[in-house]
mmCIF file of C-alpha atoms in Angstrom:
data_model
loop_
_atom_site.group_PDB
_atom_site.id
_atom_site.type_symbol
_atom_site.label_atom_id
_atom_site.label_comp_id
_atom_site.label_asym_id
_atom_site.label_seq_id
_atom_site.Cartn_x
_atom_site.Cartn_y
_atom_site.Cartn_z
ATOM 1 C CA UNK A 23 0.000 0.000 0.000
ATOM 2 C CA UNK A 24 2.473 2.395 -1.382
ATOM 3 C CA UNK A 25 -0.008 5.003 -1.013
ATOM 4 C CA UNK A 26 -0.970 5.081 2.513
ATOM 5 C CA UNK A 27 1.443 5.813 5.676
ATOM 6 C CA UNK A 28 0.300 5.353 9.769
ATOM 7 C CA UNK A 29 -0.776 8.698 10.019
ATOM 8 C CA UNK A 30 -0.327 12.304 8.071
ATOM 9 C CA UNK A 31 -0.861 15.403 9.270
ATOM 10 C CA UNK A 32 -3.643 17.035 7.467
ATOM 11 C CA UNK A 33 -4.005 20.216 5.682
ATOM 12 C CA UNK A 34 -5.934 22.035 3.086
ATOM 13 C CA UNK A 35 -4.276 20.618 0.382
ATOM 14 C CA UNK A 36 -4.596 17.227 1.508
ATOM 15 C CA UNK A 37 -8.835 17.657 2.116
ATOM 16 C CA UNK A 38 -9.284 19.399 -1.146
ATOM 17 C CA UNK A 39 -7.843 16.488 -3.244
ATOM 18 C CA UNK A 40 -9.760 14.186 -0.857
ATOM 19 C CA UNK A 41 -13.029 16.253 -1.503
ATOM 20 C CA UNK A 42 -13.193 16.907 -4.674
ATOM 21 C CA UNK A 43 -12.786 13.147 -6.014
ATOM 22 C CA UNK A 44 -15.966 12.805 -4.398
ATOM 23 C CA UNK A 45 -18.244 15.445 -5.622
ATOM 24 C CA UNK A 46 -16.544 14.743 -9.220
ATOM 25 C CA UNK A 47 -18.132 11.203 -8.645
ATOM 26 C CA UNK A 48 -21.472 12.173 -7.453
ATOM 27 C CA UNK A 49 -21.976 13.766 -10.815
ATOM 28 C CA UNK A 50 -20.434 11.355 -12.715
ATOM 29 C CA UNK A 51 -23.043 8.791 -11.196
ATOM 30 C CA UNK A 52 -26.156 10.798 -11.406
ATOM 31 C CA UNK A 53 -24.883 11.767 -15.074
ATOM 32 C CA UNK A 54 -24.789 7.858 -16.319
ATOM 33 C CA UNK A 55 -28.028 7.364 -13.724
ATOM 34 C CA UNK A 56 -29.701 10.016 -16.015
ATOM 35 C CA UNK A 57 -28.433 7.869 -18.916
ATOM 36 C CA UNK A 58 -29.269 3.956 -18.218
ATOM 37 C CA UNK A 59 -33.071 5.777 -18.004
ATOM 38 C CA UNK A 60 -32.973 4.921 -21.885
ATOM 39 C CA UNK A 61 -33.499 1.000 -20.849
ATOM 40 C CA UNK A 62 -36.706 1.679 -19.882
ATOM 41 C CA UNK A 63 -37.884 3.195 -23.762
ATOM 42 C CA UNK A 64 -39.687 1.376 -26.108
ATOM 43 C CA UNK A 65 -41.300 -1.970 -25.697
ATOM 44 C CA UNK A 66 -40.302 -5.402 -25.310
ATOM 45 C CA UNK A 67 -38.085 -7.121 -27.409
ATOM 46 C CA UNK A 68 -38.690 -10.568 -25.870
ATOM 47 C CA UNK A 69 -41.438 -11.573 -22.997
ATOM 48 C CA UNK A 70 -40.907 -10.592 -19.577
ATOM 49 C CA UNK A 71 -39.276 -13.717 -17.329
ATOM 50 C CA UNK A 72 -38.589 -14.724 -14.243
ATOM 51 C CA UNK A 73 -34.972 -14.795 -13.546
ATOM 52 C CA UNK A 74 -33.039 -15.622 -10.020
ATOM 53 C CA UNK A 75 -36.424 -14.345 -8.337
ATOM 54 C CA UNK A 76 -36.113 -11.044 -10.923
ATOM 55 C CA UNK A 77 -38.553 -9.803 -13.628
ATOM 56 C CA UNK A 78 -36.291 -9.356 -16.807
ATOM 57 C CA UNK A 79 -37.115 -6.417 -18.544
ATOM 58 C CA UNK A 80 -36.112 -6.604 -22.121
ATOM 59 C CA UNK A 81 -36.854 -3.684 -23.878
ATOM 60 C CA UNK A 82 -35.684 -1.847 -26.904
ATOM 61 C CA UNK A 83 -34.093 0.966 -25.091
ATOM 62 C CA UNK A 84 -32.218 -1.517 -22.764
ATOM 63 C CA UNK A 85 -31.077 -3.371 -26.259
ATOM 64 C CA UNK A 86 -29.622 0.309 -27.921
ATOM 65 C CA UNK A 87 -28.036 0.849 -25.067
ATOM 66 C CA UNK A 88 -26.394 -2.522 -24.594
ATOM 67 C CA UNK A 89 -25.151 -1.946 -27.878
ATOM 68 C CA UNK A 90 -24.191 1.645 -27.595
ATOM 69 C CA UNK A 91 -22.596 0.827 -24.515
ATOM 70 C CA UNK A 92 -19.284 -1.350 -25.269
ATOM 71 C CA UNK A 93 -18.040 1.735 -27.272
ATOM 72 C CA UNK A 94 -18.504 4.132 -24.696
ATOM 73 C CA UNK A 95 -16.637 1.701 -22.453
ATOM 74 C CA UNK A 96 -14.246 1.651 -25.204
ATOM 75 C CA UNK A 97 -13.660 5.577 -25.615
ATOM 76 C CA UNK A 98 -13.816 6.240 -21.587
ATOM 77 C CA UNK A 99 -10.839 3.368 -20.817
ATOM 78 C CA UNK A 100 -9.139 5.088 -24.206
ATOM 79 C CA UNK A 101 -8.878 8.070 -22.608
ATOM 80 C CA UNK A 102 -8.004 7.216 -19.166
ATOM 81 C CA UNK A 103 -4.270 4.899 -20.921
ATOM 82 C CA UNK A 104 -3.708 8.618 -22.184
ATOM 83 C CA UNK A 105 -4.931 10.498 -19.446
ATOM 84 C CA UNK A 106 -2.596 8.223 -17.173
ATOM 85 C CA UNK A 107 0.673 8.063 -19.429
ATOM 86 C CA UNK A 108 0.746 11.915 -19.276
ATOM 87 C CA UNK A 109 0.512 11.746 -15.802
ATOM 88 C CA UNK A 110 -2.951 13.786 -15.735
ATOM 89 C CA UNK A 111 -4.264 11.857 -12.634
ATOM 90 C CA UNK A 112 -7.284 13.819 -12.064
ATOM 91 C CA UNK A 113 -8.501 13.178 -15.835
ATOM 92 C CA UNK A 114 -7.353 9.651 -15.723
ATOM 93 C CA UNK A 115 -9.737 9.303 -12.573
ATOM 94 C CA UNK A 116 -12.375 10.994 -14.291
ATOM 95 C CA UNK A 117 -12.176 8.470 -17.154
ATOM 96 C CA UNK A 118 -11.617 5.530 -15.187
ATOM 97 C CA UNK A 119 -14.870 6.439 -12.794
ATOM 98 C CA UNK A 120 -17.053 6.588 -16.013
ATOM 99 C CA UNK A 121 -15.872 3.116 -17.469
ATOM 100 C CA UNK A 122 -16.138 0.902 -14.516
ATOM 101 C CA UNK A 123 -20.002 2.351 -13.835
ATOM 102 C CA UNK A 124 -20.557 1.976 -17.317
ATOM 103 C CA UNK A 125 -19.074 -1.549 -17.420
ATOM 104 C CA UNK A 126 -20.871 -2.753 -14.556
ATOM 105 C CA UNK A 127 -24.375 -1.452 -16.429
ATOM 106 C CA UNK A 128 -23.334 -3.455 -19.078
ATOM 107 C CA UNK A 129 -22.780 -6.876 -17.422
ATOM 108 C CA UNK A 130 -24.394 -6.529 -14.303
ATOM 109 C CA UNK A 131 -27.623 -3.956 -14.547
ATOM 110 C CA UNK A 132 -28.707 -5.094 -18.782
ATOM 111 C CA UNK A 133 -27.051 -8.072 -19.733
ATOM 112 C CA UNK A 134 -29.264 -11.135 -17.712
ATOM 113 C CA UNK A 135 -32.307 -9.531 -18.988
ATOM 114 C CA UNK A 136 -31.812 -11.029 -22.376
ATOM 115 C CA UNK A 137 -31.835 -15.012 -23.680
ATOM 116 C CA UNK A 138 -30.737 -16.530 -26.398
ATOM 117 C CA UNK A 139 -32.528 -19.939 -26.909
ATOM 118 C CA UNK A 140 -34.416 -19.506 -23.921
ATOM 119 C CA UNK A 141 -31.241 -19.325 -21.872
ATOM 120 C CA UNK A 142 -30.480 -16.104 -19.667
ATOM 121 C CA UNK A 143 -26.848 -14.830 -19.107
ATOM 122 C CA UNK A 144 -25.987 -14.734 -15.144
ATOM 123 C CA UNK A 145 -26.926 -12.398 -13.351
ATOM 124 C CA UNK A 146 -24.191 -10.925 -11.149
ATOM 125 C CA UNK A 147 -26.141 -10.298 -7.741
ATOM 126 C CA UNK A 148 -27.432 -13.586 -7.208
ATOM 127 C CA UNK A 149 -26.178 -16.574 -4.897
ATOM 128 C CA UNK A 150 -24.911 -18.309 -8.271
ATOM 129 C CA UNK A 151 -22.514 -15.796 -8.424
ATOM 130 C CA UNK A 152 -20.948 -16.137 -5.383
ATOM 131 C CA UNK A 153 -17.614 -18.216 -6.649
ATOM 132 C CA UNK A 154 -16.829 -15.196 -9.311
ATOM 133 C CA UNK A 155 -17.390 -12.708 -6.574
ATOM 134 C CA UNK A 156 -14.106 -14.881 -4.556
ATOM 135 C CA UNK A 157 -12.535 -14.343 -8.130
ATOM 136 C CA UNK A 158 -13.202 -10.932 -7.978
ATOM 137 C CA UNK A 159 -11.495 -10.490 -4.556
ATOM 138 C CA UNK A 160 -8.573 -12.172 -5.053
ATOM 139 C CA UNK A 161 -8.225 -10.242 -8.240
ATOM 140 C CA UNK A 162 -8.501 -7.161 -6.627
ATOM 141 C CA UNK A 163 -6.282 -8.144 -3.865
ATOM 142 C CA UNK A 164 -3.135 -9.330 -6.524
ATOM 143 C CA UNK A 165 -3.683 -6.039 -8.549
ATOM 144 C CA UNK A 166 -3.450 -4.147 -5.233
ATOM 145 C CA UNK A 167 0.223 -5.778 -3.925
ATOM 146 C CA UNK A 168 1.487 -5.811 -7.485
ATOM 147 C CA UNK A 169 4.088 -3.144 -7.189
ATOM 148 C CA UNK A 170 3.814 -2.389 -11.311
ATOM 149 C CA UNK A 171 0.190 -2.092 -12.044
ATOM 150 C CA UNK A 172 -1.492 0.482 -14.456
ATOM 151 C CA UNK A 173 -3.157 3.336 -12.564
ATOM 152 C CA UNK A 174 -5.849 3.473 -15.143
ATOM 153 C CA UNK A 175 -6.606 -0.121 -15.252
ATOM 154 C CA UNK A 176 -6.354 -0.660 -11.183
ATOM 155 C CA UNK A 177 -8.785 2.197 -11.247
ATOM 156 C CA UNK A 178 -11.840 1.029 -13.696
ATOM 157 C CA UNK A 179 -11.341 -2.278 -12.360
ATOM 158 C CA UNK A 180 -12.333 -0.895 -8.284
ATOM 159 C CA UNK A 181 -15.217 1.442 -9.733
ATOM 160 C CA UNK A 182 -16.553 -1.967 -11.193
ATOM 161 C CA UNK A 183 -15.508 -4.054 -8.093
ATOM 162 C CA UNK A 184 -17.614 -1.616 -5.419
ATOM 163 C CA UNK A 185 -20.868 -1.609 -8.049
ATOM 164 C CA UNK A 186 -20.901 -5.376 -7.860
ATOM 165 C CA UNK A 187 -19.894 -5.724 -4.654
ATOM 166 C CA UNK A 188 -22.177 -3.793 -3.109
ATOM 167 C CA UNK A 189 -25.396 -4.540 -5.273
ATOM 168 C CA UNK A 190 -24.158 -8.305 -4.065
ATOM 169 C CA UNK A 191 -23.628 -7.025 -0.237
ATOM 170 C CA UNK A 192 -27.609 -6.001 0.062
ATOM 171 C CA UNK A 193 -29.125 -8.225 -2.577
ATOM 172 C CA UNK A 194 -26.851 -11.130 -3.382
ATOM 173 C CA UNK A 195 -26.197 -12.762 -0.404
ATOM 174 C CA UNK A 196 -29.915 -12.099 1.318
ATOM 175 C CA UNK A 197 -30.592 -15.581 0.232
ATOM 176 C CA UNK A 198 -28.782 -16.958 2.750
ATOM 177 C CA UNK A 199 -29.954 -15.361 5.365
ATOM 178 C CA UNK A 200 -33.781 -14.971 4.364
ATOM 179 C CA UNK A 201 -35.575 -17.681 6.201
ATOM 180 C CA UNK A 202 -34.503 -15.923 8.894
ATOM 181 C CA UNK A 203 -33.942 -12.175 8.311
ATOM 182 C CA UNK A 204 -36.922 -10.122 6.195
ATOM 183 C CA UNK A 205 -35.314 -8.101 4.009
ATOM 184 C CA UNK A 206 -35.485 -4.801 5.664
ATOM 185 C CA UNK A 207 -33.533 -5.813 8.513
ATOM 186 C CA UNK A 208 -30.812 -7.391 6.687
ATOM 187 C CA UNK A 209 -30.007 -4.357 5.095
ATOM 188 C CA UNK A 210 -29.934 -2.431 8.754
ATOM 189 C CA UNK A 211 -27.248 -4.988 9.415
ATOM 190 C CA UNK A 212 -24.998 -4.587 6.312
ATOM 191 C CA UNK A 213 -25.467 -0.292 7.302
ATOM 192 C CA UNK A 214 -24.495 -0.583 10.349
ATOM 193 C CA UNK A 215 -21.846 -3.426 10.340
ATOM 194 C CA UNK A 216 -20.219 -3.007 6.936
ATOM 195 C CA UNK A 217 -21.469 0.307 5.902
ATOM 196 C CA UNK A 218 -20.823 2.887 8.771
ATOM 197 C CA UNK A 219 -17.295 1.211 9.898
ATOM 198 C CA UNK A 220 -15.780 1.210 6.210
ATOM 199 C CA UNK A 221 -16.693 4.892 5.987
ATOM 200 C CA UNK A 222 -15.239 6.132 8.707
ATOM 201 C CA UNK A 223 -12.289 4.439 7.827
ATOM 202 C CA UNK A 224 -11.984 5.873 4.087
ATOM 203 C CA UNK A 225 -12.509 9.337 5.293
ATOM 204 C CA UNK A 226 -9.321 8.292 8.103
ATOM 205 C CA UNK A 227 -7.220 7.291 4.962
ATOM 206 C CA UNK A 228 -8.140 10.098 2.785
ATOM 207 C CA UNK A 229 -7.550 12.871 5.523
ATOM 208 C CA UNK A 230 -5.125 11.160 7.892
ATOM 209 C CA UNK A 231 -3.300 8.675 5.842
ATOM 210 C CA UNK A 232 -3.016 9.354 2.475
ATOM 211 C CA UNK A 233 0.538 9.611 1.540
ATOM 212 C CA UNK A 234 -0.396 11.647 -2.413
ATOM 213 C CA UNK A 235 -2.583 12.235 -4.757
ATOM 214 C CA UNK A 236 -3.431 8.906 -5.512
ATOM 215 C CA UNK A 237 -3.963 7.605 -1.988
ATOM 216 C CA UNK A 238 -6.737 10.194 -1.756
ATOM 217 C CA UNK A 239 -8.741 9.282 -4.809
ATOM 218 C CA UNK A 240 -8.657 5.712 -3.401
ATOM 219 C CA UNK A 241 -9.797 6.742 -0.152
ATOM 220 C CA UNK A 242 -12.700 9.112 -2.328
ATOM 221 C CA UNK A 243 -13.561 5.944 -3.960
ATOM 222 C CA UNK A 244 -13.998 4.236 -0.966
ATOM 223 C CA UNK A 245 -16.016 6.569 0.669
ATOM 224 C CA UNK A 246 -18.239 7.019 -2.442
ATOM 225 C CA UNK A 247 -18.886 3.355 -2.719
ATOM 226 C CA UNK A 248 -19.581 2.954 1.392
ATOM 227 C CA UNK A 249 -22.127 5.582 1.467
ATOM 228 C CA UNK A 250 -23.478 4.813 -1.622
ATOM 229 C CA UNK A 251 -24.341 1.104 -0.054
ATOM 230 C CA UNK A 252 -25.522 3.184 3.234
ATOM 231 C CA UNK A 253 -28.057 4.957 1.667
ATOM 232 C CA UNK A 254 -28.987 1.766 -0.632
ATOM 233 C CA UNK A 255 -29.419 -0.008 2.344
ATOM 234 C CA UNK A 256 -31.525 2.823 3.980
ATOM 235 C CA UNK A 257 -34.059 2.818 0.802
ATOM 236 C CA UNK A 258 -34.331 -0.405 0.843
ATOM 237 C CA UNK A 259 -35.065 -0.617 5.134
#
């Protein structure tokens, strides 16, 4: 964690770059929010189905913008390679933000509502998923220690990691848990347990233990991604 020290004395300097990650990321979400509304245009493509306890919802809008959305990916991940070999780390997090939200729309929020021959792709927040989500983990935990990683890369690849993980915090693993839990409360758990804890801690690295630049933005994503399953998990109690 080449990033990160024990503690750092804080200053302006050090709360701006912590800050400003984050607001940069609430607009980047409600931006691409504002855009996945397209799925719901049009009519359906195929018949509504039943999938993992889910009503698929394959409409036109949701097929344009499957297809649109592999070249945005595309263009977003472009520029953040540039962004990051000229060393602009604030436009290489901009770009990086934008493809892993828009990646994880693409296999995780659109993809399982279509079938081909009757057969559905997986869907990412449900117990089936549960040996890719280990994958996932110990994927993000070699990128992490590898001491030669690309910035961009390491980047889109957390965005991504926190959608999934934390649609699969509150909705994927409820399963095991729902004979005994109703819903409502098991989200009050993951808030309070997972949710509340992890924040605190990502605002402690971003103020107090951020060693640069790029420390902070990992400690903004962090925070992002803990609140953002906070007030998920409020909605949903």
């Amino acid at each position: 964690m080449e990033h990160f020290s024990k503690y750092n004395k804080p200053n302006i300097k050090i709360v701006y770059e912590y800050l400003i990650p984050i607001a940069i990321q609430i607009v980047i979400f409600l931006i691409l929010v504002f855009l996945h509304r397209v799925v719901n245009l049009g009519g359906y493509i195929q018949s509504p189905e039943v999938v993992n306890g889910s009503v698929s919802s394959p409409t036109v809008g949701r097929l344009v913008y499957l297809i649109i959305n592999p070249f945005l990916i595309a263009t977003a991940i472009f520029f953040a390679l540039r962004f990051n070999k000229k060393e602009k780390h604030l436009y290489t997090f901009i770009c990086a933000n934008v493809a892993g939200i828009l990646l994880w729309q693409f296999l995780g929020e659109d993809f399982w509502h279509f079938s081909v021959g009757g057969i559905h792709f997986l869907t990412l927040e449900t117990i089936e998923a549960l040996p890719l989500i280990f994958v996932l983990i110990a994927g993000l935990v070699f990128f992490a220690l590898k001491k030669e990683k690309n910035w961009a890369l390491w980047l889109i690849l957390v965005v991504f990691s926190y959608n999934w993980l934390g649609h699969y915090l509150t909705e994927g693993f409820y399963p095991l848990v729902a004979n005994s839990l109703p819903f409502y409360m098991w989200a009050i758990i993951i808030s309070i347990t997972v949710c509340v804890p992890s924040s605190l801690f990502s605002i402690y690295l971003g103020v107090y233990a951020s060693k640069d630049t790029k420390g902070r933005y990992l400690s903004s994503i962090l925070t992002f991604a803990t609140i953002s399953i906070l007030v998920m998990s409020i909605i949903h109690s």
